[in-house]
CSV table of C-alpha atoms in Angstrom, one decimal:
chain,number,residue,atom,x,y,z
A,1,MET,CA,101.5,131.4,49.2
A,2,ALA,CA,101.3,127.7,48.1
A,3,ILE,CA,103.2,125.8,45.4
A,4,TYR,CA,101.5,122.9,43.6
A,5,GLU,CA,103.0,120.4,41.2
A,6,VAL,CA,100.3,119.2,39.0
A,7,PRO,CA,100.5,116.3,36.5
A,8,ILE,CA,100.0,117.1,32.8
A,9,ALA,CA,97.1,115.1,31.2
A,10,LEU,CA,97.5,113.7,27.7
A,11,ASN,CA,94.5,112.4,25.7
A,12,ILE,CA,95.4,109.1,24.1
A,13,VAL,CA,92.2,108.3,22.3
A,14,GLY,CA,88.8,109.8,21.5
A,15,GLY,CA,89.8,113.5,21.0
A,16,TYR,CA,88.8,113.7,17.3
A,17,LEU,CA,85.3,112.4,18.1
A,18,ALA,CA,84.6,114.1,21.4
A,19,GLU,CA,81.8,116.1,19.8
A,20,GLU,CA,80.4,112.9,18.3
A,21,GLY,CA,79.9,111.3,21.8
A,22,SER,CA,83.1,109.3,22.0
A,23,PRO,CA,84.7,108.8,25.4
A,24,LEU,CA,88.1,110.4,25.8
A,25,ILE,CA,90.9,108.6,27.7
A,26,PHE,CA,93.4,110.7,29.6
A,27,LEU,CA,96.6,109.7,31.3
A,28,PRO,CA,98.3,112.0,33.9
A,29,VAL,CA,102.0,112.2,33.4
A,30,GLU,CA,105.1,113.6,35.1
A,31,PRO,CA,107.2,115.7,35.1
A,32,GLY,CA,104.2,118.0,35.7
A,33,LEU,CA,103.7,121.7,36.0
A,34,LYS,CA,104.7,123.8,39.0
A,35,VAL,CA,102.2,126.6,39.9
A,36,GLU,CA,102.5,129.1,42.6
A,37,LEU,CA,99.3,130.6,44.0
A,38,SER,CA,99.2,133.7,46.2
A,39,SER,CA,96.2,135.3,48.0
A,40,THR,CA,98.1,138.6,48.3
A,41,ARG,CA,98.8,139.0,44.6
A,42,GLU,CA,96.4,138.9,41.6
A,43,GLY,CA,97.2,138.3,38.0
A,44,LEU,CA,98.3,135.5,35.7
A,45,TYR,CA,102.1,135.1,35.2
A,46,LEU,CA,102.7,132.3,32.7
A,47,GLY,CA,106.4,132.8,32.0
A,48,LYS,CA,107.7,130.7,29.1
A,49,ILE,CA,104.5,128.8,28.5
A,50,GLU,CA,102.5,132.0,27.7
A,51,GLU,CA,103.0,131.5,23.9
A,52,PHE,CA,101.7,128.0,24.1
A,53,VAL,CA,98.3,128.6,25.8
A,54,ASN,CA,95.1,130.4,25.1
A,55,VAL,CA,95.5,133.2,27.7
A,56,ARG,CA,92.1,134.9,27.1
A,57,ARG,CA,90.3,131.5,27.5
A,58,LEU,CA,92.2,130.8,30.7
A,59,GLU,CA,91.4,134.2,32.2
A,60,GLU,CA,87.7,133.9,31.4
A,61,ILE,CA,87.4,130.5,32.9
A,62,MET,CA,89.3,131.5,36.0
A,63,GLU,CA,87.1,134.6,36.5
A,64,LEU,CA,84.1,132.2,36.7
A,65,LEU,CA,85.9,130.1,39.3
A,66,PHE,CA,86.8,133.2,41.3
A,67,ARG,CA,83.2,134.4,41.3
A,68,HIS,CA,81.9,131.0,42.4
A,69,SER,CA,84.3,130.6,45.3
A,70,GLY,CA,84.3,134.3,46.4
A,71,LYS,CA,88.1,134.2,46.5
A,72,ARG,CA,90.8,135.4,44.2
A,73,VAL,CA,94.4,134.2,43.8
A,74,GLY,CA,97.4,135.2,41.8
A,75,ILE,CA,98.8,132.5,39.5
A,76,LYS,CA,102.5,132.2,38.7
A,77,VAL,CA,103.8,129.3,36.6
A,78,VAL,CA,107.4,128.3,37.6
A,79,GLU,CA,107.9,125.5,35.0
A,80,LYS,CA,111.3,126.0,33.5
A,81,TYR,CA,111.3,123.9,30.4
A,82,PRO,CA,108.0,124.2,28.6
A,83,HIS,CA,107.0,122.1,25.5
A,84,TYR,CA,104.5,123.5,23.1
A,85,ILE,CA,103.2,120.0,22.5
A,86,LEU,CA,101.6,120.2,26.0
A,87,SER,CA,99.6,123.4,25.4
A,88,LEU,CA,96.2,122.0,26.3
A,89,GLY,CA,97.7,120.0,29.1
A,90,TYR,CA,99.2,123.2,30.5
A,91,GLU,CA,95.8,124.9,30.5
A,92,GLY,CA,94.1,122.0,32.1
A,93,ALA,CA,96.8,121.7,34.8
A,94,ILE,CA,96.5,125.4,35.7
A,95,LEU,CA,92.7,125.2,35.9
A,96,ALA,CA,93.0,122.1,38.1
A,97,THR,CA,95.4,123.9,40.4
A,98,VAL,CA,93.2,126.9,40.8
A,99,ALA,CA,90.1,124.7,41.4
A,100,GLU,CA,91.9,122.7,44.0
A,101,ASP,CA,93.1,125.7,45.9
A,102,LEU,CA,89.6,127.3,45.8
A,103,GLY,CA,87.9,124.1,46.9
A,104,ILE,CA,86.0,123.7,43.7
A,105,ASP,CA,85.0,120.1,42.8
A,106,ASN,CA,85.6,118.6,39.4
A,107,GLU,CA,81.9,118.5,38.5
A,108,PHE,CA,81.6,122.2,38.7
A,109,LEU,CA,84.9,122.7,36.9
A,110,GLN,CA,83.7,120.5,34.1
A,111,ARG,CA,80.4,122.5,33.7
A,112,VAL,CA,82.3,125.8,33.6
A,113,ILE,CA,84.7,124.6,30.9
A,114,GLU,CA,82.1,122.9,28.8
A,115,GLY,CA,79.9,126.0,29.0
A,116,LYS,CA,82.6,128.5,28.2
A,117,VAL,CA,84.6,126.8,25.5
A,118,LYS,CA,82.7,126.6,22.2
A,119,SER,CA,85.4,125.1,20.0
A,120,ALA,CA,86.2,121.4,19.4
A,121,GLU,CA,88.7,121.7,22.2
A,122,ARG,CA,86.2,121.9,25.0
A,123,GLY,CA,86.2,118.1,25.6
A,124,LEU,CA,89.9,117.9,25.5
A,125,LEU,CA,90.3,120.9,27.9
A,126,ALA,CA,87.6,119.7,30.4
A,127,GLY,CA,88.9,116.2,30.5
A,128,SER,CA,92.5,117.3,30.8
A,129,ALA,CA,91.7,119.6,33.8
A,130,ILE,CA,89.7,116.8,35.5
A,131,CYS,CA,92.5,114.3,35.0
A,132,SER,CA,95.1,116.7,36.4
A,133,GLN,CA,92.8,117.4,39.3
A,134,VAL,CA,92.2,113.8,40.3
A,135,ARG,CA,95.7,112.7,39.3
A,136,LYS,CA,94.5,109.4,37.9
A,137,PRO,CA,93.8,108.0,34.5
A,138,ILE,CA,90.2,108.7,33.5
A,139,ALA,CA,87.6,108.1,30.8
A,140,TYR,CA,85.6,111.3,30.2
A,141,ARG,CA,82.6,112.1,28.0
A,142,ILE,CA,81.2,115.6,27.3
A,143,ASP,CA,78.0,116.4,29.3
A,144,GLU,CA,78.3,113.1,31.2
A,145,GLY,CA,81.4,113.3,33.4
A,146,TYR,CA,84.3,110.9,34.1
A,147,VAL,CA,85.3,107.5,35.5
A,148,GLU,CA,88.6,106.8,37.2
A,149,LEU,CA,90.5,103.9,35.6
A,150,GLU,CA,92.1,102.2,38.6
A,151,PRO,CA,94.1,100.2,39.4
A,152,GLY,CA,95.6,100.7,36.0
A,153,ILE,CA,99.1,99.7,34.9
A,154,PRO,CA,102.0,100.5,37.3
A,155,ASN,CA,105.3,101.9,36.2
A,156,MET,CA,104.3,102.8,32.7
A,157,TYR,CA,106.2,105.2,30.4
A,158,LEU,CA,104.8,107.3,27.6
A,159,TYR,CA,107.0,108.4,24.8
A,160,VAL,CA,105.9,111.2,22.4
A,161,ILE,CA,107.6,111.3,19.0
A,162,GLY,CA,107.2,113.8,16.1
A,163,LEU,CA,108.0,117.2,14.8
A,164,LYS,CA,106.7,120.8,15.2
A,165,ASN,CA,103.7,120.7,12.8
A,166,ILE,CA,100.5,121.7,14.6
A,167,ILE,CA,97.2,120.9,13.0
A,168,SER,CA,93.9,122.5,13.9
A,169,LEU,CA,91.4,120.3,15.9
A,170,ASN,CA,88.6,122.4,14.6
A,171,GLU,CA,89.6,121.8,11.0
A,172,VAL,CA,89.7,118.1,11.6
A,173,THR,CA,86.3,118.1,13.3
A,174,LEU,CA,84.8,119.9,10.3
A,175,HIS,CA,86.3,117.3,8.1
A,176,ILE,CA,84.7,114.5,10.2
A,177,ARG,CA,81.3,116.1,9.9
A,178,LYS,CA,81.7,116.5,6.2
A,179,LEU,CA,82.6,112.8,5.8
A,180,LYS,CA,79.5,111.8,7.9
A,181,LYS,CA,77.3,114.1,5.7
A,182,ASP,CA,78.7,113.0,2.3
A,183,TYR,CA,79.3,109.3,3.1
A,184,SER,CA,77.1,108.6,6.1
A,185,ASP,CA,76.5,105.0,5.2
A,186,VAL,CA,80.3,104.3,5.4
A,187,PHE,CA,81.6,106.7,8.0
A,188,GLU,CA,78.8,106.5,10.6
A,189,PRO,CA,79.6,102.8,11.3
A,190,LEU,CA,83.3,103.5,11.2
A,191,PHE,CA,83.1,106.4,13.8
A,192,HIS,CA,80.7,104.4,15.9
A,193,ALA,CA,83.3,101.6,16.0
A,194,PHE,CA,85.9,104.1,17.1
A,195,CYS,CA,83.6,105.2,20.0
A,196,ARG,CA,83.2,101.5,21.0
A,197,LEU,CA,87.0,101.1,20.7
A,198,SER,CA,87.5,104.0,23.2
A,199,ILE,CA,85.4,102.1,25.7
A,200,ARG,CA,87.5,99.0,25.3
A,201,VAL,CA,90.7,101.1,25.8
A,202,ALA,CA,89.3,102.3,29.1
A,203,GLU,CA,88.4,98.8,30.2
A,204,TYR,CA,91.8,97.2,29.3
A,205,LEU,CA,93.7,100.1,30.8
A,206,GLN,CA,91.7,99.7,34.0
A,207,VAL,CA,92.3,96.0,34.4
A,208,GLY,CA,96.0,96.2,33.3
A,209,ASP,CA,95.7,94.1,30.1
A,210,LEU,CA,98.6,95.4,28.1
A,211,GLU,CA,98.3,93.1,25.1
A,212,LYS,CA,94.6,94.0,24.5
A,213,LEU,CA,95.2,97.7,25.3
A,214,PHE,CA,98.0,97.9,22.7
A,215,PHE,CA,95.8,96.1,20.1
A,216,MET,CA,93.0,98.5,20.6
A,217,LEU,CA,95.2,101.6,20.4
A,218,THR,CA,96.8,100.2,17.2
A,219,LEU,CA,93.4,99.6,15.8
A,220,GLY,CA,92.3,103.1,16.7
A,221,HIS,CA,95.2,104.5,14.7
A,222,LYS,CA,94.2,102.4,11.7
A,223,ILE,CA,90.6,103.6,11.9
A,224,LEU,CA,91.7,107.3,11.9
A,225,SER,CA,94.2,106.6,9.1
A,226,THR,CA,91.4,104.9,7.0
A,227,ALA,CA,89.2,107.9,7.5
A,228,GLY,CA,92.0,110.1,6.0
A,229,LEU,CA,92.6,112.0,9.2
A,230,ILE,CA,96.3,111.2,9.5
A,231,SER,CA,99.1,112.3,7.2
A,232,ARG,CA,101.3,109.9,5.3
A,233,LEU,CA,104.3,111.2,7.3
A,234,ILE,CA,102.7,110.2,10.6
A,235,ASN,CA,101.8,106.8,9.3
A,236,GLU,CA,105.5,106.4,8.3
A,237,TYR,CA,106.5,107.1,11.9
A,238,VAL,CA,104.1,104.5,13.2
A,239,GLN,CA,105.4,101.9,10.7
A,240,ARG,CA,108.9,102.7,11.7
A,241,ILE,CA,108.3,101.9,15.4
A,242,GLU,CA,106.1,98.9,14.6
A,243,ASN,CA,109.1,97.5,12.6
A,244,GLN,CA,110.9,97.4,15.9
A,245,ASP,CA,108.1,95.2,17.5
A,246,TYR,CA,106.6,98.1,19.4
A,247,TRP,CA,103.3,99.8,18.6
A,248,ALA,CA,102.3,103.4,18.2
A,249,LYS,CA,99.3,105.6,17.7
A,250,PHE,CA,98.6,109.1,16.6
A,251,LEU,CA,98.4,111.5,19.6
A,252,GLU,CA,95.2,113.4,18.8
A,253,ASP,CA,95.4,116.6,20.7
A,254,ILE,CA,98.9,118.0,19.8
A,255,GLY,CA,99.4,117.8,16.1
A,256,GLN,CA,101.8,115.7,14.1
A,257,TYR,CA,103.0,113.4,16.8
A,258,ILE,CA,102.7,109.7,17.7
A,259,PHE,CA,103.0,108.1,21.1
A,260,THR,CA,103.8,104.7,22.6
A,261,LEU,CA,103.2,103.2,26.0
A,262,THR,CA,105.5,100.7,27.6
A,263,VAL,CA,106.6,99.3,30.9
A,264,GLU,CA,110.2,99.3,29.7
A,265,ASP,CA,112.5,102.3,29.7
A,266,LEU,CA,113.1,102.7,25.9
A,267,GLU,CA,114.4,106.2,25.8
A,268,GLU,CA,117.8,105.4,24.2
A,269,LYS,CA,116.3,102.9,21.8
A,270,ILE,CA,113.6,105.3,20.6
A,271,LYS,CA,116.0,108.2,20.2
A,272,LYS,CA,118.1,106.0,18.1
A,273,ILE,CA,115.2,105.0,15.9
A,274,PHE,CA,114.0,108.6,15.5
A,275,LYS,CA,117.3,110.4,15.4
A,276,ASN,CA,116.0,113.6,13.6
A,277,LEU,CA,112.8,113.9,15.5
A,278,GLU,CA,111.7,115.2,18.9
A,279,VAL,CA,111.4,112.5,21.6
A,280,TYR,CA,109.8,113.2,25.0
A,281,LYS,CA,109.7,110.8,27.8
A,282,PHE,CA,107.0,110.9,30.5
A,283,HIS,CA,106.1,108.6,33.5
A,284,VAL,CA,102.4,107.8,33.8
A,285,ILE,CA,101.1,108.4,37.3
């Protein structure tokens, strides 16, 4: 029996346009997910997080990993305080844990996930699993692989703010495709600019240029807002935090939430600004 504590990976930019060729940027955060693996017991025991993840998808992907390695393990999640906002991150962390225990490299893990998942979430899940496995910030692109973004920015906090109102990534992806079809002369350049912006986010994160990183993430939010992909309510949240001389961006993979990165501990201040909303604090590894 072995117990792993794996970081949760959050996608900060690129998720909506993963199928359009955009790089996705992931940050590994803690507190992570504790997973117990046993070679003497089979099965998947998810505990409190079961309602937040796609159990069938997890089981199908793990079956492919078991066949490839010739070994089977039982999985038991021992995380005590699950957050539904981390649903894709939970799936990625579990798959990363199993792959690490079975000696499966991230290249094979990526191929398995991309081949098995047919929805718009395939890029988010594959990138999340790889980020959790390597435990470093990464830039990832579907069908191409990933790049580690080191040395990065030390001692950085990530705050997630919002309310329980999940939106479907598949619905948004269909909306993006319709915009490109109906107004291609306008939205093709706009989405291409967003893809270029994702590359800049990776570069500035890697070299530790906070000012330029924040500018690019703010610009990314404005592009998504201009395209009509963000609700008025979320834009109000962003404006509220910008009025306090901080910045914020829509968090693309978990619904109606925004996030902000900072090297300061702003927990009390942010909770005061957003008294009636959920506020989650993470430390970026």
